[in-house]
Amino acid sequence: MSADQYELTNANGMCVRILGYGGIVQSIEVPDRDGTIANVALGFDDPQGYRDHPGPYFGAIIGRFGNRIASGTFDLDGSTWKVPVNDGPNSLHGGLTGFDKKTWNCRSVENGLELTHVSPDGDEGFPGELSVTVTYTLTGDNALRIDYAAVTDAPTVVNLTNHSYFNLAGVGSGDVYGHLMQIHADGFLPVGPGLIPAGAVAPVEGTAMDFREPVAIGARIRAAEEQLLLAGGYDHNWVLRGFGDGLREVARVVEPVGGRTLTVLTTEPGMQFYSGNFLDGSFAGAGGRAYRQGDGFALETQHFPDSPNHPSFPSTVLRPGEEYRSTTVYQFGIE
């Protein structure tokens, strides 16, 4: 391990490696039903790989604002703020040098790692000095828990998430289209050009977005539906059931061959399911295998994309005296 790499282990043989750079989850090793251990998180063997290929955001902490802000512009308390555009005409995942490119301060805590970072006022155009703490905890029952907290000295917007990509058959095993996906959501946010939400919540019923019952990721990914054509696959926010009820299960994924499962729990109102549409085979990742379209999926628990520009969405505004808090759990198992 390098000085920048930290390792969490438990008695079941599960191992999670985390980098101080970007707070990146570099690898997650878990057993299948036969006890075979494999890494199920896409990334790079060498930490330098993340600096050389930042675009996929493999495993990184995303901030200040996860997902997109239309035209890199939003209004807050009567003032207009502009943040860098880095995804066509829009801002994505905090701008040009978001939290995924910062070196976090790290300290070991019981069964985990605490990361802290102070984002100065005006960082990437966002108002207010934002002090952030992210804690990764590995539990005895094979769950990776992520707790986020933040405070600010001026009104600002915050939307933190983690951008891990998973392949429950093991990194380098091929695509994830045979994984069975279930999302506890009756609605999603249709997008327009640039993958910006149009504003309304649409029902999943009767569309390729319906994962209320387990469905193979690849079963409908090439359907001739406008939303899939716009995104080149899945890259949408699902409106999760039960927001406001605390930590609850929102998704479950099963890899039927090896039997590994992933259950996602969160306190957040939304989740971006991204099917790795922009992985193009132009670089190799862990184990020296090229990452191609569909080789991993991300389940980014979060507030909705472009929330500052949609008053009807759950608010992402944080004010002095308030504390931003969010929890997500990635629970691994077998069946």
Coordinates of C-alpha atoms in Angstrom, one line a residue:
M1 CA 0.0 0.0 0.0
S2 CA 1.1 3.6 -0.7
A3 CA 0.9 6.2 2.0
D4 CA -2.2 7.5 0.3
Q5 CA -4.0 4.1 0.4
Y6 CA -6.0 2.7 3.3
E7 CA -7.4 -0.8 3.8
L8 CA -10.5 -1.9 5.7
T9 CA -11.0 -5.6 6.4
N10 CA -13.4 -7.8 8.3
A11 CA -13.5 -11.4 9.5
N12 CA -15.4 -12.6 6.4
G13 CA -12.5 -11.9 4.0
M14 CA -14.0 -8.6 2.7
C15 CA -11.5 -5.9 1.9
V16 CA -12.1 -2.3 0.9
R17 CA -9.2 -0.1 -0.3
I18 CA -9.7 3.7 -0.2
L19 CA -7.4 6.5 -1.4
G20 CA -7.0 9.8 0.2
Y21 CA -6.9 11.3 -3.3
G22 CA -10.6 11.9 -4.2
G23 CA -11.7 9.7 -1.3
I24 CA -11.8 7.1 -3.9
V25 CA -13.0 3.5 -3.2
Q26 CA -10.3 1.8 -5.2
S27 CA -11.5 -1.8 -4.7
I28 CA -14.1 -3.9 -2.9
E29 CA -13.2 -7.6 -2.5
V30 CA -16.1 -9.9 -1.5
P31 CA -16.8 -13.6 -1.7
D32 CA -19.3 -15.3 -4.1
R33 CA -21.5 -18.3 -3.1
D34 CA -18.5 -20.6 -3.4
G35 CA -16.3 -18.4 -1.3
T36 CA -14.2 -17.1 -4.2
I37 CA -13.0 -13.6 -3.5
A38 CA -13.1 -11.0 -6.3
N39 CA -12.9 -7.3 -6.7
V40 CA -16.3 -5.9 -7.7
A41 CA -15.5 -2.2 -7.9
L42 CA -14.1 -0.7 -11.2
G43 CA -10.9 1.3 -10.9
F44 CA -7.2 1.2 -11.3
D45 CA -4.4 -0.9 -9.7
D46 CA -2.2 2.2 -9.6
P47 CA -3.5 5.4 -8.0
Q48 CA -1.9 7.4 -10.8
G49 CA -4.6 5.9 -13.1
Y50 CA -7.2 8.1 -11.5
R51 CA -5.3 11.2 -12.2
D52 CA -4.7 10.1 -15.8
H53 CA -8.3 9.1 -16.4
P54 CA -10.6 11.3 -14.2
G55 CA -13.5 11.2 -16.5
P56 CA -15.4 8.1 -15.2
Y57 CA -15.0 9.3 -11.6
F58 CA -14.4 5.7 -10.5
G59 CA -15.1 5.3 -6.8
A60 CA -14.8 9.0 -6.0
I61 CA -16.5 11.3 -3.6
I62 CA -18.5 13.7 -5.7
G63 CA -19.1 17.4 -4.7
R64 CA -19.8 20.1 -4.1
F65 CA -22.7 19.2 -6.3
G66 CA -23.2 15.7 -7.6
N67 CA -24.8 15.3 -11.1
R68 CA -25.6 18.2 -13.4
I69 CA -26.4 21.9 -13.1
A70 CA -27.9 23.3 -16.3
S71 CA -25.7 25.9 -18.0
G72 CA -23.6 26.0 -14.9
T73 CA -25.9 28.6 -13.4
F74 CA -28.3 28.8 -10.5
D75 CA -30.0 31.5 -8.4
L76 CA -29.8 31.6 -4.6
D77 CA -31.3 34.3 -2.4
G78 CA -31.6 36.7 -5.3
S79 CA -28.1 36.3 -6.6
T80 CA -27.0 34.4 -9.7
W81 CA -24.0 32.0 -9.3
K82 CA -22.0 30.6 -12.2
V83 CA -19.9 27.4 -11.9
P84 CA -17.6 25.8 -14.5
V85 CA -19.2 23.9 -17.4
N86 CA -17.5 20.6 -18.0
D87 CA -20.2 18.5 -19.6
G88 CA -21.2 20.2 -22.9
P89 CA -23.0 23.4 -21.8
N90 CA -23.6 22.1 -18.2
S91 CA -21.7 21.6 -15.0
L92 CA -21.2 18.0 -13.9
H93 CA -20.1 16.6 -10.5
G94 CA -18.8 19.8 -9.0
G95 CA -17.0 21.4 -11.9
L96 CA -13.4 21.1 -13.3
T97 CA -11.7 20.3 -10.0
G98 CA -14.4 18.8 -7.8
F99 CA -14.0 16.8 -4.6
D100 CA -13.0 13.8 -6.8
K101 CA -9.7 15.6 -7.5
K102 CA -8.9 16.8 -4.0
T103 CA -6.5 15.2 -1.5
W104 CA -8.6 14.6 1.6
N105 CA -7.2 14.5 5.2
C106 CA -7.6 10.9 6.5
R107 CA -7.6 9.3 9.9
S108 CA -8.5 5.8 11.0
V109 CA -11.6 5.3 13.2
E110 CA -13.1 2.2 14.6
N111 CA -13.8 -0.2 11.6
G112 CA -13.4 2.7 9.2
L113 CA -11.8 5.8 7.8
E114 CA -12.8 9.4 8.3
L115 CA -12.0 11.9 5.5
T116 CA -12.2 15.7 5.9
H117 CA -11.9 18.6 3.5
V118 CA -12.5 22.3 3.6
S119 CA -13.7 23.8 0.4
P120 CA -13.0 27.6 0.4
D121 CA -15.6 30.2 -0.4
G122 CA -15.7 30.6 -4.2
D123 CA -14.2 27.1 -4.8
E124 CA -15.4 26.2 -8.4
G125 CA -17.7 29.2 -8.2
F126 CA -19.8 27.9 -5.2
P127 CA -20.5 30.3 -2.4
G128 CA -19.5 29.8 1.2
E129 CA -16.7 27.9 2.9
L130 CA -17.9 24.3 3.2
S131 CA -16.4 21.9 5.7
V132 CA -17.0 18.3 4.8
T133 CA -16.6 15.0 6.6
V134 CA -17.1 11.6 4.9
T135 CA -16.7 8.4 6.9
Y136 CA -16.4 5.0 5.4
T137 CA -17.2 2.1 7.7
L138 CA -16.9 -1.6 7.0
T139 CA -19.3 -3.7 9.0
G140 CA -19.0 -7.3 10.2
D141 CA -21.9 -8.3 7.8
N142 CA -20.1 -7.1 4.7
A143 CA -21.6 -3.6 4.3
L144 CA -19.7 -0.5 3.3
R145 CA -21.5 2.4 5.0
I146 CA -20.8 6.0 3.9
D147 CA -21.8 8.9 6.2
Y148 CA -21.6 12.4 4.9
A149 CA -21.7 15.6 6.9
A150 CA -21.1 19.3 6.0
V151 CA -21.5 22.8 7.4
T152 CA -21.1 26.2 5.7
D153 CA -20.5 29.8 6.7
A154 CA -22.8 31.2 3.9
P155 CA -25.8 30.0 2.0
T156 CA -24.8 27.5 -0.6
V157 CA -26.0 24.3 -2.4
V158 CA -24.7 20.8 -1.6
N159 CA -25.3 17.4 -3.1
L160 CA -22.7 14.7 -2.1
T161 CA -22.5 11.2 -3.4
N162 CA -20.1 8.4 -4.2
H163 CA -19.4 7.3 -7.8
S164 CA -18.4 3.6 -7.4
Y165 CA -19.1 1.4 -10.4
F166 CA -19.9 -2.3 -9.6
N167 CA -19.6 -5.5 -11.5
L168 CA -20.7 -8.3 -9.1
A169 CA -19.2 -11.0 -11.3
G170 CA -15.8 -9.4 -10.7
V171 CA -13.9 -6.6 -12.5
G172 CA -12.8 -7.7 -16.0
S173 CA -15.5 -10.4 -16.3
G174 CA -17.4 -8.7 -19.1
D175 CA -20.6 -6.6 -19.1
V176 CA -23.2 -6.4 -16.3
Y177 CA -26.2 -6.8 -18.6
G178 CA -27.1 -10.1 -17.0
H179 CA -27.3 -8.6 -13.5
L180 CA -30.8 -8.5 -12.1
M181 CA -31.7 -4.9 -11.0
Q182 CA -34.6 -3.9 -8.7
I183 CA -35.2 -0.2 -7.8
H184 CA -37.9 0.7 -5.3
A185 CA -39.3 3.7 -7.2
D186 CA -42.5 4.3 -9.0
G187 CA -41.2 7.4 -10.9
F188 CA -38.2 8.8 -12.6
L189 CA -37.0 12.1 -14.0
P190 CA -37.2 12.3 -17.8
V191 CA -34.3 14.2 -19.3
G192 CA -33.8 16.4 -22.3
P193 CA -30.7 17.2 -24.3
G194 CA -27.6 17.3 -22.1
L195 CA -29.4 14.9 -19.7
I196 CA -30.9 17.8 -17.7
P197 CA -34.3 16.9 -16.1
A198 CA -37.3 18.4 -17.8
G199 CA -38.8 19.0 -14.3
A200 CA -41.7 16.6 -14.1
V201 CA -41.7 13.2 -12.5
A202 CA -42.9 10.4 -14.9
P203 CA -44.2 7.0 -13.9
V204 CA -41.9 4.1 -14.7
E205 CA -44.9 1.8 -15.5
G206 CA -44.9 0.7 -19.1
T207 CA -41.4 2.0 -19.8
A208 CA -37.8 0.5 -19.8
M209 CA -37.4 2.4 -16.5
D210 CA -39.6 0.0 -14.6
F211 CA -37.4 -1.9 -12.2
R212 CA -40.0 -2.4 -9.5
E213 CA -39.5 -6.1 -10.0
P214 CA -36.1 -7.6 -10.7
V215 CA -35.1 -7.2 -14.4
A216 CA -31.9 -7.9 -16.2
I217 CA -30.0 -4.6 -16.8
G218 CA -29.6 -5.6 -20.5
A219 CA -33.2 -6.7 -21.0
R220 CA -34.5 -3.4 -22.3
I221 CA -31.4 -1.3 -22.6
R222 CA -31.5 -1.2 -26.4
A223 CA -35.2 -0.5 -26.5
A224 CA -36.2 2.3 -29.0
E225 CA -37.4 4.6 -26.2
E226 CA -36.5 8.3 -26.4
Q227 CA -35.0 8.4 -22.9
L228 CA -32.6 5.5 -23.6
L229 CA -31.6 7.0 -26.9
L230 CA -30.8 10.3 -25.4
A231 CA -28.5 8.8 -22.7
G232 CA -27.2 5.8 -24.7
G233 CA -28.6 3.6 -22.0
Y234 CA -29.5 4.3 -18.4
D235 CA -28.3 7.6 -16.9
H236 CA -31.4 8.8 -15.0
N237 CA -32.5 9.7 -11.6
W238 CA -35.1 7.5 -9.9
V239 CA -37.5 9.1 -7.4
L240 CA -37.1 6.7 -4.5
R241 CA -40.0 5.7 -2.2
G242 CA -39.9 6.6 1.4
F243 CA -37.9 9.8 1.5
G244 CA -38.0 11.3 4.9
D245 CA -38.3 7.9 6.6
G246 CA -34.6 7.7 7.3
L247 CA -32.3 4.9 6.1
R248 CA -34.2 2.5 4.0
E249 CA -33.7 -0.1 1.2
V250 CA -33.9 1.5 -2.2
A251 CA -32.3 -1.0 -4.6
R252 CA -31.1 -4.6 -4.9
V253 CA -28.9 -6.2 -7.5
V254 CA -28.2 -9.9 -8.0
E255 CA -25.5 -11.5 -10.2
P256 CA -27.1 -14.9 -10.8
V257 CA -24.0 -16.9 -11.9
G258 CA -21.8 -16.4 -8.8
G259 CA -24.6 -15.4 -6.5
R260 CA -23.2 -12.1 -5.2
T261 CA -25.8 -9.5 -4.2
L262 CA -25.8 -5.8 -3.6
T263 CA -28.5 -4.1 -1.5
V264 CA -28.5 -0.3 -1.4
L265 CA -29.9 1.7 1.5
T266 CA -30.0 5.4 1.8
T267 CA -31.5 8.5 3.4
E268 CA -31.5 10.3 0.0
P269 CA -34.6 11.1 -2.2
G270 CA -33.0 10.0 -5.5
M271 CA -30.6 7.6 -7.1
Q272 CA -28.9 7.9 -10.4
F273 CA -28.6 4.5 -12.1
Y274 CA -25.9 4.7 -14.7
S275 CA -25.1 1.7 -16.9
G276 CA -21.5 2.7 -17.9
N277 CA -22.6 4.0 -21.3
F278 CA -19.5 6.2 -21.8
L279 CA -16.9 3.5 -21.1
D280 CA -15.3 3.2 -24.5
G281 CA -12.4 0.8 -24.2
S282 CA -9.8 3.5 -24.6
F283 CA -8.0 2.7 -21.4
A284 CA -7.3 -0.4 -19.2
G285 CA -8.3 -0.6 -15.6
A286 CA -7.6 -3.0 -12.7
G287 CA -6.1 -6.3 -13.9
G288 CA -5.1 -4.8 -17.2
R289 CA -8.5 -5.2 -18.9
A290 CA -10.0 -2.5 -21.0
Y291 CA -13.2 -1.0 -19.7
R292 CA -15.9 -1.1 -22.3
Q293 CA -19.6 0.0 -22.4
G294 CA -21.6 -1.8 -19.8
D295 CA -18.7 -3.2 -17.9
G296 CA -20.0 -1.7 -14.7
F297 CA -23.0 0.2 -13.2
A298 CA -23.2 3.0 -10.7
L299 CA -26.0 3.6 -8.2
E300 CA -25.4 7.2 -7.1
T301 CA -27.7 8.1 -4.1
Q302 CA -28.3 11.8 -4.1
H303 CA -30.7 14.7 -4.3
F304 CA -32.1 15.3 -7.8
P305 CA -30.0 16.6 -10.7
D306 CA -30.2 20.4 -11.3
S307 CA -32.2 20.8 -8.1
P308 CA -31.2 24.5 -7.6
N309 CA -33.1 25.3 -10.8
H310 CA -36.2 23.3 -9.9
P311 CA -38.1 24.7 -6.8
S312 CA -40.4 21.6 -6.8
F313 CA -37.4 19.3 -6.2
P314 CA -36.2 18.5 -2.6
S315 CA -34.0 21.4 -1.7
T316 CA -30.2 21.2 -1.8
V317 CA -29.7 24.6 -0.1
L318 CA -27.5 24.6 3.1
R319 CA -27.4 27.6 5.4
P320 CA -25.2 28.6 8.3
G321 CA -26.2 26.9 11.5
E322 CA -27.6 23.9 9.6
E323 CA -25.8 20.6 9.1
Y324 CA -25.9 18.5 5.9
R325 CA -26.2 14.8 6.7
S326 CA -26.6 11.9 4.4
T327 CA -26.0 8.1 4.8
T328 CA -25.8 5.4 2.1
V329 CA -25.0 1.7 2.7
Y330 CA -23.8 -0.8 0.1
Q331 CA -24.6 -4.2 1.6
F332 CA -23.0 -7.2 -0.1
G333 CA -24.3 -10.7 0.3
I334 CA -24.8 -14.0 -1.6
E335 CA -27.8 -16.1 -2.6

